[in-house]
PDB file of C-alpha atoms and ligand atoms in Angstrom:
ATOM      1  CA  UNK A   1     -21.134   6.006   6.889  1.00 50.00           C
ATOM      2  CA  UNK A   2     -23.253   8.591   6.647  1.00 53.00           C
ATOM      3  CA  UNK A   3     -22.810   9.964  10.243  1.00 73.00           C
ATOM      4  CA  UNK A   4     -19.253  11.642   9.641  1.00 88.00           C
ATOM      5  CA  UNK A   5     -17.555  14.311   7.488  1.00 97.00           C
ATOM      6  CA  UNK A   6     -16.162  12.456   4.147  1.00 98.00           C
ATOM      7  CA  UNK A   7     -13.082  14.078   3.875  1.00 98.00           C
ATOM      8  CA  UNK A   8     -12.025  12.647   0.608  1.00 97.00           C
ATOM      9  CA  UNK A   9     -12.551   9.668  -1.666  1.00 97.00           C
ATOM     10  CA  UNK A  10      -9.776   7.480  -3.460  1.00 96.00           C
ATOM     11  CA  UNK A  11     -10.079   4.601  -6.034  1.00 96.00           C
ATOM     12  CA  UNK A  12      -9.496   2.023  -3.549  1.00 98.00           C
ATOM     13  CA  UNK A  13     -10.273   3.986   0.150  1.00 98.00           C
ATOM     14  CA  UNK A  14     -12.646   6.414   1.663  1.00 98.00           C
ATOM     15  CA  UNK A  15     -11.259   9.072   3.871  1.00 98.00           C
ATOM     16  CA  UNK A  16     -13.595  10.157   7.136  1.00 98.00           C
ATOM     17  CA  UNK A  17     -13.260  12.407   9.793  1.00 98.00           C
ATOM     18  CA  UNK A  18     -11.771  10.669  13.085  1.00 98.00           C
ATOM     19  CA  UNK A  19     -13.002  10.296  16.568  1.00 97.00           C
ATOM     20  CA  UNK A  20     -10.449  12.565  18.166  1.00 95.00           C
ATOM     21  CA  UNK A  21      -8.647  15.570  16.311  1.00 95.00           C
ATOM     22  CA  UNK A  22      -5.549  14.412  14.190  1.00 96.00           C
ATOM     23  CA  UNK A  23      -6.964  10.768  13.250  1.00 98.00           C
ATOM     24  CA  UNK A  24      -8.719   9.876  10.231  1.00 98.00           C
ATOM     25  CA  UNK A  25     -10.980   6.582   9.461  1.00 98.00           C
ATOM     26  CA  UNK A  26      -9.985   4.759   6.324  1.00 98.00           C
ATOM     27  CA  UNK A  27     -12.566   2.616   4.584  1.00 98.00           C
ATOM     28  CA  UNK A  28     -11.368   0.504   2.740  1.00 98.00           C
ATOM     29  CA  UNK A  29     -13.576  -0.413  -0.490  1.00 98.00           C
ATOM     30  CA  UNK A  30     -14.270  -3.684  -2.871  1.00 98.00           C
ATOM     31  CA  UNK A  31     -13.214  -1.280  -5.815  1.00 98.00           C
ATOM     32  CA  UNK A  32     -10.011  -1.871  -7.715  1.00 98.00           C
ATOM     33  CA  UNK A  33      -9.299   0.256 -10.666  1.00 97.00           C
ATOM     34  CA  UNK A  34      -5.499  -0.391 -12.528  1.00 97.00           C
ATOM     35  CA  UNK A  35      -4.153   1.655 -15.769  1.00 94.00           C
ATOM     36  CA  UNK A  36      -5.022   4.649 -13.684  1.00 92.00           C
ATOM     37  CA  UNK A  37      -8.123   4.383 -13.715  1.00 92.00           C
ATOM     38  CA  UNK A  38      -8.836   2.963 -17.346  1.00 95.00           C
ATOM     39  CA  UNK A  39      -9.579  -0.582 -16.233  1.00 98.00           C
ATOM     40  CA  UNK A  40     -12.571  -0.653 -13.355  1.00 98.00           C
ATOM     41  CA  UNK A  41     -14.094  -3.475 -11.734  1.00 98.00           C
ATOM     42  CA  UNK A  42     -14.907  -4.690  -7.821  1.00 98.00           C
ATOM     43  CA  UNK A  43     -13.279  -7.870  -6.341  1.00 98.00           C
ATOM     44  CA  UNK A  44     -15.718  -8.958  -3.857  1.00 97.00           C
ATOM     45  CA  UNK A  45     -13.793  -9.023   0.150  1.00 97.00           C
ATOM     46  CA  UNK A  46     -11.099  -7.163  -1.138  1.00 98.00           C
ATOM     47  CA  UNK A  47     -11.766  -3.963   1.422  1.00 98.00           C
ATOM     48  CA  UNK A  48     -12.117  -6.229   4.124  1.00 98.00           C
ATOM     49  CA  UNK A  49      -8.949  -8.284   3.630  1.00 98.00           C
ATOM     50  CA  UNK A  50      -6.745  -5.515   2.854  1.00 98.00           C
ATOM     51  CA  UNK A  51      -7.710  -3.946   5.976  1.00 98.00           C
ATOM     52  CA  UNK A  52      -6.826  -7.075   8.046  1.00 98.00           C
ATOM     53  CA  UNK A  53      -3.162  -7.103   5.663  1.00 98.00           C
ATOM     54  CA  UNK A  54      -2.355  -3.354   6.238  1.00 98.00           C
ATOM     55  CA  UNK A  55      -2.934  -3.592  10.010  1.00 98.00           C
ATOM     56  CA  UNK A  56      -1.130  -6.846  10.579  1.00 98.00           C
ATOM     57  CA  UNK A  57       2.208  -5.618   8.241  1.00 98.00           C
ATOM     58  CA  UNK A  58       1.999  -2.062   9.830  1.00 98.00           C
ATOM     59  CA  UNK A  59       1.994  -3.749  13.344  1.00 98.00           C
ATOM     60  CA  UNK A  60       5.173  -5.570  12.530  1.00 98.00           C
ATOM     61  CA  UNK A  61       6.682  -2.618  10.828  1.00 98.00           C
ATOM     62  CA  UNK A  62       6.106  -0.456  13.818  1.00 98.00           C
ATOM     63  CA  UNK A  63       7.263  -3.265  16.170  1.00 98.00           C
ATOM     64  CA  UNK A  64      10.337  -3.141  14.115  1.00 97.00           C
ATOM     65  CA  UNK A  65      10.861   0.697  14.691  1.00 98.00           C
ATOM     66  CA  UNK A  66       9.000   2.103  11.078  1.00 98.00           C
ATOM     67  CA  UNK A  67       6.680   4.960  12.314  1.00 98.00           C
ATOM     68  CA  UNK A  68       3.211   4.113  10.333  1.00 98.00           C
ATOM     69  CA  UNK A  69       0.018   5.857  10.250  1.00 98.00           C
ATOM     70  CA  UNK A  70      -1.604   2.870  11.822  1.00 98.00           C
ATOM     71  CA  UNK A  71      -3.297   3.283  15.208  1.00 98.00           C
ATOM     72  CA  UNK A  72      -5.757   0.666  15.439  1.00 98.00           C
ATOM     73  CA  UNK A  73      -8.146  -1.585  13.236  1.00 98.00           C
ATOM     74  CA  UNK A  74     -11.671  -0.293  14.337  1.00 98.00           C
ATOM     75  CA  UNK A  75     -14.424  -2.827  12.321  1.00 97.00           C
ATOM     76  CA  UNK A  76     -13.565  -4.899   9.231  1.00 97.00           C
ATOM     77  CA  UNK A  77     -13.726  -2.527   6.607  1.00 98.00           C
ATOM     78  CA  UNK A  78     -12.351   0.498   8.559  1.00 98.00           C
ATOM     79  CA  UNK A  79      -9.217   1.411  10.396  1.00 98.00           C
ATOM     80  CA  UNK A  80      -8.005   4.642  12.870  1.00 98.00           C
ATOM     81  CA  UNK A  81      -4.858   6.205  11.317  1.00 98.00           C
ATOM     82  CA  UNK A  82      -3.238   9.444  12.601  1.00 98.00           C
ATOM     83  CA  UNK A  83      -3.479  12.561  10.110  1.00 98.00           C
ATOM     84  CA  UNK A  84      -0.491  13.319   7.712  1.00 98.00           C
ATOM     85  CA  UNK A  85      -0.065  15.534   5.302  1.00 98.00           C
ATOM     86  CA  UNK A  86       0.749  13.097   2.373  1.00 98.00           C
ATOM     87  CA  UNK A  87       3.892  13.807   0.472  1.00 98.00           C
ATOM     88  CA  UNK A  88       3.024  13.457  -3.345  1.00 98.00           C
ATOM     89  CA  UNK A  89       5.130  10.359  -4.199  1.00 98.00           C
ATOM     90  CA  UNK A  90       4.776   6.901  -5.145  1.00 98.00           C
ATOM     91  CA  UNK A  91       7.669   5.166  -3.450  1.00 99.00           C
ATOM     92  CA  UNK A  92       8.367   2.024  -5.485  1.00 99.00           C
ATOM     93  CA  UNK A  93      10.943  -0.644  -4.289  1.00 99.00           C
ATOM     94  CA  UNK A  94      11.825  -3.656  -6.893  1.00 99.00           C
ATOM     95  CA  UNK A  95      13.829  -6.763  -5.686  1.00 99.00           C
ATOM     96  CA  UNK A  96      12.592  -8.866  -9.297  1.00 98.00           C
ATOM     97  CA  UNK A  97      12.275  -7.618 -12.736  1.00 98.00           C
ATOM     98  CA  UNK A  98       8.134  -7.446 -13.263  1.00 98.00           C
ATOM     99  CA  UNK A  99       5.528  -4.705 -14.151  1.00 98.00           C
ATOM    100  CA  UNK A 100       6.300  -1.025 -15.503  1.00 98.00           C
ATOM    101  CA  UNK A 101      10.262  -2.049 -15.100  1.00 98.00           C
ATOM    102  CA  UNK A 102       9.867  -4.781 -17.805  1.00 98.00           C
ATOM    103  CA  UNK A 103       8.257  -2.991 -19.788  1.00 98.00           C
ATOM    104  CA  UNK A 104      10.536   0.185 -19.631  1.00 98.00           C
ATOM    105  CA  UNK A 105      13.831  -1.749 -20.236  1.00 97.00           C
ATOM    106  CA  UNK A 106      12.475  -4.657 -22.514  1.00 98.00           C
ATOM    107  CA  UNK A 107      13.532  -6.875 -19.889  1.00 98.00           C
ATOM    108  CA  UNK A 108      11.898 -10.786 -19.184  1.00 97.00           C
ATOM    109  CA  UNK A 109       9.466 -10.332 -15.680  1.00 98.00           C
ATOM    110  CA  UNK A 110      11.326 -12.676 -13.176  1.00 98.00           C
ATOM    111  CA  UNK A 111      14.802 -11.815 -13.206  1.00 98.00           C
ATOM    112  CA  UNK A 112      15.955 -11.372  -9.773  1.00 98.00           C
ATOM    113  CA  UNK A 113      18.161  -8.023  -9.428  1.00 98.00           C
ATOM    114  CA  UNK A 114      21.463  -7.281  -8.684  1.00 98.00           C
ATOM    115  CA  UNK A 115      20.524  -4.889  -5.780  1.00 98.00           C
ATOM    116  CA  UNK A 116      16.688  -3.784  -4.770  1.00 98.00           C
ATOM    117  CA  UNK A 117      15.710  -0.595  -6.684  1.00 98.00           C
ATOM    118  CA  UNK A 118      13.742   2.169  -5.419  1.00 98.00           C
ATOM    119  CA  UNK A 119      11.757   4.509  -7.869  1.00 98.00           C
ATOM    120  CA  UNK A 120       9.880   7.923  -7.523  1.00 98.00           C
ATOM    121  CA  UNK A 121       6.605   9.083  -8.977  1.00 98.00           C
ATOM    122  CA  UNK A 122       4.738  12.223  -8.774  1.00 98.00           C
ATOM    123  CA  UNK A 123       1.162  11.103  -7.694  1.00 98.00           C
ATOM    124  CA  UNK A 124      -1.308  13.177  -9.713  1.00 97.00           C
ATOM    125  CA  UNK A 125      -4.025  11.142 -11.383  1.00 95.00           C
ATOM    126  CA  UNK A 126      -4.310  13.505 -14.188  1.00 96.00           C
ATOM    127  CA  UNK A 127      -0.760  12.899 -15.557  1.00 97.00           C
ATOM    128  CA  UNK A 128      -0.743   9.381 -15.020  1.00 96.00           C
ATOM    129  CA  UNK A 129       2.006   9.452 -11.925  1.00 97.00           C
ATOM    130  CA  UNK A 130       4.658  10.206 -13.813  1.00 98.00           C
ATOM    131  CA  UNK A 131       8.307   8.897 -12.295  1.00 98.00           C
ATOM    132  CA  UNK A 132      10.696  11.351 -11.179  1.00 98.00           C
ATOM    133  CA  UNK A 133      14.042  11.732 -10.433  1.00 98.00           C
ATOM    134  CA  UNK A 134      15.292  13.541  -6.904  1.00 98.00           C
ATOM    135  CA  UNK A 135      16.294  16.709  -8.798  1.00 98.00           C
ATOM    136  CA  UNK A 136      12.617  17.441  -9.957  1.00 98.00           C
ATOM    137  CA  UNK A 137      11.074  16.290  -5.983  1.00 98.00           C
ATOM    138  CA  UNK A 138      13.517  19.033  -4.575  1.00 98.00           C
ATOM    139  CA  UNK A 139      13.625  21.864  -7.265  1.00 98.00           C
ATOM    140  CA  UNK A 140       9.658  21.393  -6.438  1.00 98.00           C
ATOM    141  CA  UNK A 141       9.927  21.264  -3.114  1.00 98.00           C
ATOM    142  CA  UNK A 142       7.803  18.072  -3.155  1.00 98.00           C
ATOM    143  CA  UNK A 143      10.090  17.015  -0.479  1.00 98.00           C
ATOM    144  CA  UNK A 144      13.929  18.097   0.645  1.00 98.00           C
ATOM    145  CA  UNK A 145      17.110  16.048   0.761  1.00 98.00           C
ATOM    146  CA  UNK A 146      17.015  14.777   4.364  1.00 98.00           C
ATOM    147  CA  UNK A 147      12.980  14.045   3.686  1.00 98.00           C
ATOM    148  CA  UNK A 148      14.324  11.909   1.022  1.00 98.00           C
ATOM    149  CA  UNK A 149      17.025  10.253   2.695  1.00 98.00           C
ATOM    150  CA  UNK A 150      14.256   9.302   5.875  1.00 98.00           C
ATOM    151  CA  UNK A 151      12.273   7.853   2.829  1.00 98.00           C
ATOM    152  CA  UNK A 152      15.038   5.727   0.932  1.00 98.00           C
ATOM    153  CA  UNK A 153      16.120   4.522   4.656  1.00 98.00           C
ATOM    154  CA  UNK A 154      12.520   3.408   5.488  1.00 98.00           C
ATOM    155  CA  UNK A 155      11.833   1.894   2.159  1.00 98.00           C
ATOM    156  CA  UNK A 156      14.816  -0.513   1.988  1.00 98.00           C
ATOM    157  CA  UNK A 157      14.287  -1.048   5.773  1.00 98.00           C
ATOM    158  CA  UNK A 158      10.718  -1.817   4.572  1.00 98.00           C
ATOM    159  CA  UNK A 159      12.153  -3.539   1.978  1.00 98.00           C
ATOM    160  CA  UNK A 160      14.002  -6.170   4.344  1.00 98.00           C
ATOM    161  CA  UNK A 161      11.595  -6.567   6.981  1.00 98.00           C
ATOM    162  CA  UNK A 162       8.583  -7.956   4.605  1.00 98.00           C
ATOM    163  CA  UNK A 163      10.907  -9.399   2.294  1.00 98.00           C
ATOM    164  CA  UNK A 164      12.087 -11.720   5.071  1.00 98.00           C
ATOM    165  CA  UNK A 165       7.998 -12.085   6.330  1.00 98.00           C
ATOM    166  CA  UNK A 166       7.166 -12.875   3.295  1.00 98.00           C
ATOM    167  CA  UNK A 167       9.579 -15.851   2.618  1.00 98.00           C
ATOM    168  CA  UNK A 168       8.560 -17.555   5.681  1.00 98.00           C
ATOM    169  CA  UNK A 169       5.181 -17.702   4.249  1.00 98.00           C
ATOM    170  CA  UNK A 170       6.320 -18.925   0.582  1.00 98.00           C
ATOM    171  CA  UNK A 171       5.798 -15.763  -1.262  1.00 99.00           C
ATOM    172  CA  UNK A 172       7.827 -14.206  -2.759  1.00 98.00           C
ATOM    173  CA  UNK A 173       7.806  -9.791  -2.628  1.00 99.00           C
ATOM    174  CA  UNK A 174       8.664  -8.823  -6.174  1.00 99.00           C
ATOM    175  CA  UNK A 175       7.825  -5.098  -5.675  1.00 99.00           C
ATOM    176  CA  UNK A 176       5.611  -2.990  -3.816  1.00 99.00           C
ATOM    177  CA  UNK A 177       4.443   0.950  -3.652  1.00 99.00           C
ATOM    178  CA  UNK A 178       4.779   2.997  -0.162  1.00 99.00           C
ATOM    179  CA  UNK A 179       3.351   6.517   0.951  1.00 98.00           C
ATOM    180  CA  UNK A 180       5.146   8.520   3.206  1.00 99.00           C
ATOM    181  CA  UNK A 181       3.289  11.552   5.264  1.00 98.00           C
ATOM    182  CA  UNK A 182       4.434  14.505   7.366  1.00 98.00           C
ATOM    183  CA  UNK A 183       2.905  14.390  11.184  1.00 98.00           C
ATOM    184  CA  UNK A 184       3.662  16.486  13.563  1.00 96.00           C
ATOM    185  CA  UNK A 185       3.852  15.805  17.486  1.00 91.00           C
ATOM    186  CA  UNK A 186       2.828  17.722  20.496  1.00 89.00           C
ATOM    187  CA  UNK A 187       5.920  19.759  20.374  1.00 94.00           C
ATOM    188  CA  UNK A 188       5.005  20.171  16.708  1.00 93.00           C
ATOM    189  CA  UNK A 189       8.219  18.367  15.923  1.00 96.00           C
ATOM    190  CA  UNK A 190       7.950  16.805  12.060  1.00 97.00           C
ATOM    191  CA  UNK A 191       8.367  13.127  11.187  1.00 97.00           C
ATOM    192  CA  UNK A 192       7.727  11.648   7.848  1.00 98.00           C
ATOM    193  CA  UNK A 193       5.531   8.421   8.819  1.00 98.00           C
ATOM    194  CA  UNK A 194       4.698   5.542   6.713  1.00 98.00           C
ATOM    195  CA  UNK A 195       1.170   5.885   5.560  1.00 98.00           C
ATOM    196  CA  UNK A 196      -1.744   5.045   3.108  1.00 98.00           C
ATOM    197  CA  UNK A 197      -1.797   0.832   3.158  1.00 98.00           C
ATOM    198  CA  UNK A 198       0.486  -2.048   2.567  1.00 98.00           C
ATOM    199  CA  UNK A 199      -1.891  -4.697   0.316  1.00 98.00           C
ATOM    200  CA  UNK A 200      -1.842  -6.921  -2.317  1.00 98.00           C
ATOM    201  CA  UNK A 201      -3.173  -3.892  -4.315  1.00 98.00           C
ATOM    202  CA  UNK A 202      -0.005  -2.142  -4.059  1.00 98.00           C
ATOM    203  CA  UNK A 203       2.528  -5.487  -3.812  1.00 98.00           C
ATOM    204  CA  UNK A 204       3.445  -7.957  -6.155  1.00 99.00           C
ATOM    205  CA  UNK A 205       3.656 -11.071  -4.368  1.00 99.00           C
ATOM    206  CA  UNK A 206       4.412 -14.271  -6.216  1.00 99.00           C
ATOM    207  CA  UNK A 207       4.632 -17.963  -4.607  1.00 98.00           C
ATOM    208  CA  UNK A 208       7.738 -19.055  -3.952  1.00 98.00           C
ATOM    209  CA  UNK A 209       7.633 -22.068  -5.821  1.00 98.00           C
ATOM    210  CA  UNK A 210       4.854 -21.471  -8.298  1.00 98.00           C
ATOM    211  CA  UNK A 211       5.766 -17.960  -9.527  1.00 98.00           C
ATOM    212  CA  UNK A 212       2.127 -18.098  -9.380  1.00 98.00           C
ATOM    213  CA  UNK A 213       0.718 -14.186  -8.788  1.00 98.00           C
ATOM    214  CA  UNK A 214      -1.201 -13.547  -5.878  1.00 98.00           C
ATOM    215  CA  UNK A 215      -1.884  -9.997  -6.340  1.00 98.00           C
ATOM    216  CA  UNK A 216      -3.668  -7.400  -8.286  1.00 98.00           C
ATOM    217  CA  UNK A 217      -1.977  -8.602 -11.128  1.00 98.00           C
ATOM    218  CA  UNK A 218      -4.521 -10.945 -11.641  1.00 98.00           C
ATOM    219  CA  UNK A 219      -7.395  -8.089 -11.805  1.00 98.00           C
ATOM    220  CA  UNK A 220      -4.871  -5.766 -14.389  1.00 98.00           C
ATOM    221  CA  UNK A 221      -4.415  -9.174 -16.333  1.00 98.00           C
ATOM    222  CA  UNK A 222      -7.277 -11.104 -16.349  1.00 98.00           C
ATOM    223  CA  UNK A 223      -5.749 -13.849 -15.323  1.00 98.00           C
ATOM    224  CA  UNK A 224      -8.940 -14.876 -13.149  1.00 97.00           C
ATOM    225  CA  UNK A 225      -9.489 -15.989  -9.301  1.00 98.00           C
ATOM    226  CA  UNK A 226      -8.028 -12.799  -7.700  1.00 98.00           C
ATOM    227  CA  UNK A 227     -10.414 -13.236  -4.783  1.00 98.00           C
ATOM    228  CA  UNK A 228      -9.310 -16.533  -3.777  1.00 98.00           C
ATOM    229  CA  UNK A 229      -5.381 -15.015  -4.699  1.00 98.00           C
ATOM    230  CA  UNK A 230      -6.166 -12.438  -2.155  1.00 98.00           C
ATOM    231  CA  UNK A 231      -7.604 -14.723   0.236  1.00 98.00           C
ATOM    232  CA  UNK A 232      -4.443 -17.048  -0.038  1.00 98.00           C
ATOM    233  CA  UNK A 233      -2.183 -13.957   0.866  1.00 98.00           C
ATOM    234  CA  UNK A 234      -4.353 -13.514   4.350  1.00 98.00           C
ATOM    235  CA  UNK A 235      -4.788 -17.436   4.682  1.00 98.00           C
ATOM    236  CA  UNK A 236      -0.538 -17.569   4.552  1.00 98.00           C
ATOM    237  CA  UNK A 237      -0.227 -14.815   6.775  1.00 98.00           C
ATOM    238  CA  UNK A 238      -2.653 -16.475   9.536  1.00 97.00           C
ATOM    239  CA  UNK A 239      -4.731 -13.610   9.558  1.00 97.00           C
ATOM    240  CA  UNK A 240      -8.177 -15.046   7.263  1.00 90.00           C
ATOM    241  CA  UNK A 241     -11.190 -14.101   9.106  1.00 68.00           C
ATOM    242  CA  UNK A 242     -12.356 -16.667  11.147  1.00 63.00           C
ATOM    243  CA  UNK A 243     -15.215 -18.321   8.963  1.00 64.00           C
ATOM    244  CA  UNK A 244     -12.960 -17.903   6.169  1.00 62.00           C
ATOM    245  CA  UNK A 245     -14.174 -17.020   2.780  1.00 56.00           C
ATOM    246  CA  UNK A 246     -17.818 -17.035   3.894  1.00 58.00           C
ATOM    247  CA  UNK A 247     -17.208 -14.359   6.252  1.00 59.00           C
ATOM    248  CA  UNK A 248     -15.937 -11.778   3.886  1.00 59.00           C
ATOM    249  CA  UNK A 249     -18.681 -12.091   1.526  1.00 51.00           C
ATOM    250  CA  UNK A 250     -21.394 -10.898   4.187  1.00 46.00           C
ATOM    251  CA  UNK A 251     -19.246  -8.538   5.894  1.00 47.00           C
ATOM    252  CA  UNK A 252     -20.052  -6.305   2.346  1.00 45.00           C
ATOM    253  CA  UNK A 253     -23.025  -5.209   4.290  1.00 42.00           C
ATOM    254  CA  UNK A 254     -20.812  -4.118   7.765  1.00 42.00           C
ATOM    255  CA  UNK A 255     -20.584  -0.627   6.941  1.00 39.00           C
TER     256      UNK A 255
HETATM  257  P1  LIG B   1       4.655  -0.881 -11.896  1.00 79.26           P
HETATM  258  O1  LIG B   1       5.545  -2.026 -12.268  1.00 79.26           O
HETATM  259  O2  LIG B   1       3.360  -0.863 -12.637  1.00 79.26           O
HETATM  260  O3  LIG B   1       5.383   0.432 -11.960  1.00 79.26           O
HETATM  261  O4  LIG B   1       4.259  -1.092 -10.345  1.00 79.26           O
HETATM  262  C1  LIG B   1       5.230  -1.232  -9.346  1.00 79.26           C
HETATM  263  C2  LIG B   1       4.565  -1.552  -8.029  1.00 79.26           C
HETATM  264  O5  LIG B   1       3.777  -0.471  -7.575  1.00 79.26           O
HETATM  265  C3  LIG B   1       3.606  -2.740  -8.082  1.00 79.26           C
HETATM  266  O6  LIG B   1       3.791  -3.514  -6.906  1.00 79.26           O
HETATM  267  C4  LIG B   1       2.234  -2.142  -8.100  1.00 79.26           C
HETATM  268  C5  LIG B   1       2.415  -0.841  -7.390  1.00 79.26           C
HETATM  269  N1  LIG B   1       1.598   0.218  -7.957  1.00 79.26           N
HETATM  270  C6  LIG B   1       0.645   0.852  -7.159  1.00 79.26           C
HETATM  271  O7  LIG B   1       0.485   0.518  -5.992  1.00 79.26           O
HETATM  272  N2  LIG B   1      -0.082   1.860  -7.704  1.00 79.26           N
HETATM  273  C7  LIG B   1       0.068   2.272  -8.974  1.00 79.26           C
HETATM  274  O8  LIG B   1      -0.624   3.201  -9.407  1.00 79.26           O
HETATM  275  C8  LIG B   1       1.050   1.610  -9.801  1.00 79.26           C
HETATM  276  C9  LIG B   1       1.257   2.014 -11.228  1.00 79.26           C
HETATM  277  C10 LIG B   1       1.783   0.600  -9.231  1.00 79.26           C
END
């Protein structure tokens, strides 16, 4: 690791220098923090399965026609992503009732909603990523009107696609967080692209018939085997490492 520029370190990722100008490495670590930041602990193979997850739903989403960061997975920890400039937002889409939304409204976790919901919030650590509405993202130029209208159309598009992927493998997607980032092209054209990573980190993802939760849930809750939860997500998807389990466990030392 030591053999490139760190450009920046997350909770959950590690930010390098790329290759070739414009790309960055993502690392992506066993940490998991949730409360921002209150509650800390490592599940063990989580880096290297939600490296495998990201690049396999990024590759659909970009065979679908969603511009993502993703260029290509590069060991099992790390992955080649193109450079954005991040816009500061938390992009949340809700199909069920469950998490902050519960909470908020005093509503049971479960209930399926009328229509999918999308919610903002400001991503700064230090407040706690507080949700905003459209009029504070433009009067502070966070983003404009037609950035915001690429990134409602991508979410519920988003939305659809692993809503659908996800039934076929018996899980149900409850709610989920997206990052959006500016790139620019040779003809330094603009283009908000999906970035950051699509895991069970940032995804509620209940069984279909169980309701059981097979995401980080488990960690925030305590409910106990989130390892073998996230395992079950990559198992469903087809995408477990070879060896299975085994595997992930010694790949801690593939830096
Ligand atoms: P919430 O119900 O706690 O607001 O979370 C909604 C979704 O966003 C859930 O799938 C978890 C994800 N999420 C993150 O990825 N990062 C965060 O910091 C928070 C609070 C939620």
């Amino acid at each position: 690791m030591s053999r490139r520029k760190q450009l920046y370190e997350g909770k959950a990722k590690i930010l390098f220098e790329g290759p070739e100008p414009g790309t960055i490495v993502q690392y992506f670590k066993d940490d998991a923090t949730a409360f921002n930041n209150k509650k800390k602990g490592i599940i063990t193979g989580k880096g290297v399965l939600n490296n495998r997850i990201s690049e396999f739903l990024m590759m659909r989403l970009e065979e679908m026609g969603i511009q993502t960061h993703f260029i290509r997975r590069l060991n099992m920890r790390e992955q080649l992503v193109r450079e954005v400039e991040i816009v500061p937002l938390e992009v949340v889409v809700r199909n069920v009732v469950a998490g902050s939304l519960a909470t908020r409204f005093g509503l049971a976790e479960g209930q399926v909603l009328p229509r999918s919901i999308v919610e903002y919030y400001y991503k700064n650590d230090e407040l706690g990523d507080p949700m905003v509405s459209e009029e504070h993202i433009t009067a502070f130029g966070w983003a404009d009107t037609r950035d915001l209208d690429d990134i409602m159309s991508m979410a519920l598009r988003v939305n659809d696609y692993l809503s659908g992927l996800f039934l076929g493998v018996g899980i149900k997607l409850v709610d989920f967080k997206l990052e959006f980032g500016r790139h620019w092209n040779e003809h330094e054209e603009m283009r908000l692209i999906l970035a950051d990573e699509i895991s069970p980190d940032c995804c509620r993802l209940w069984d279909l018939k169980t309701n059981e939760k097979m995401d980080k849930d488990r960690f925030r809750r305590d409910l106990g085997n989130v390892e073998e939860a996230y395992q079950e997500v990559a198992r469903r998807l087809g995408i477990l490492p070879e060896g299975g389990p085994r595997d992930l466990k010694g790949s801690g030392t593939i830096q």
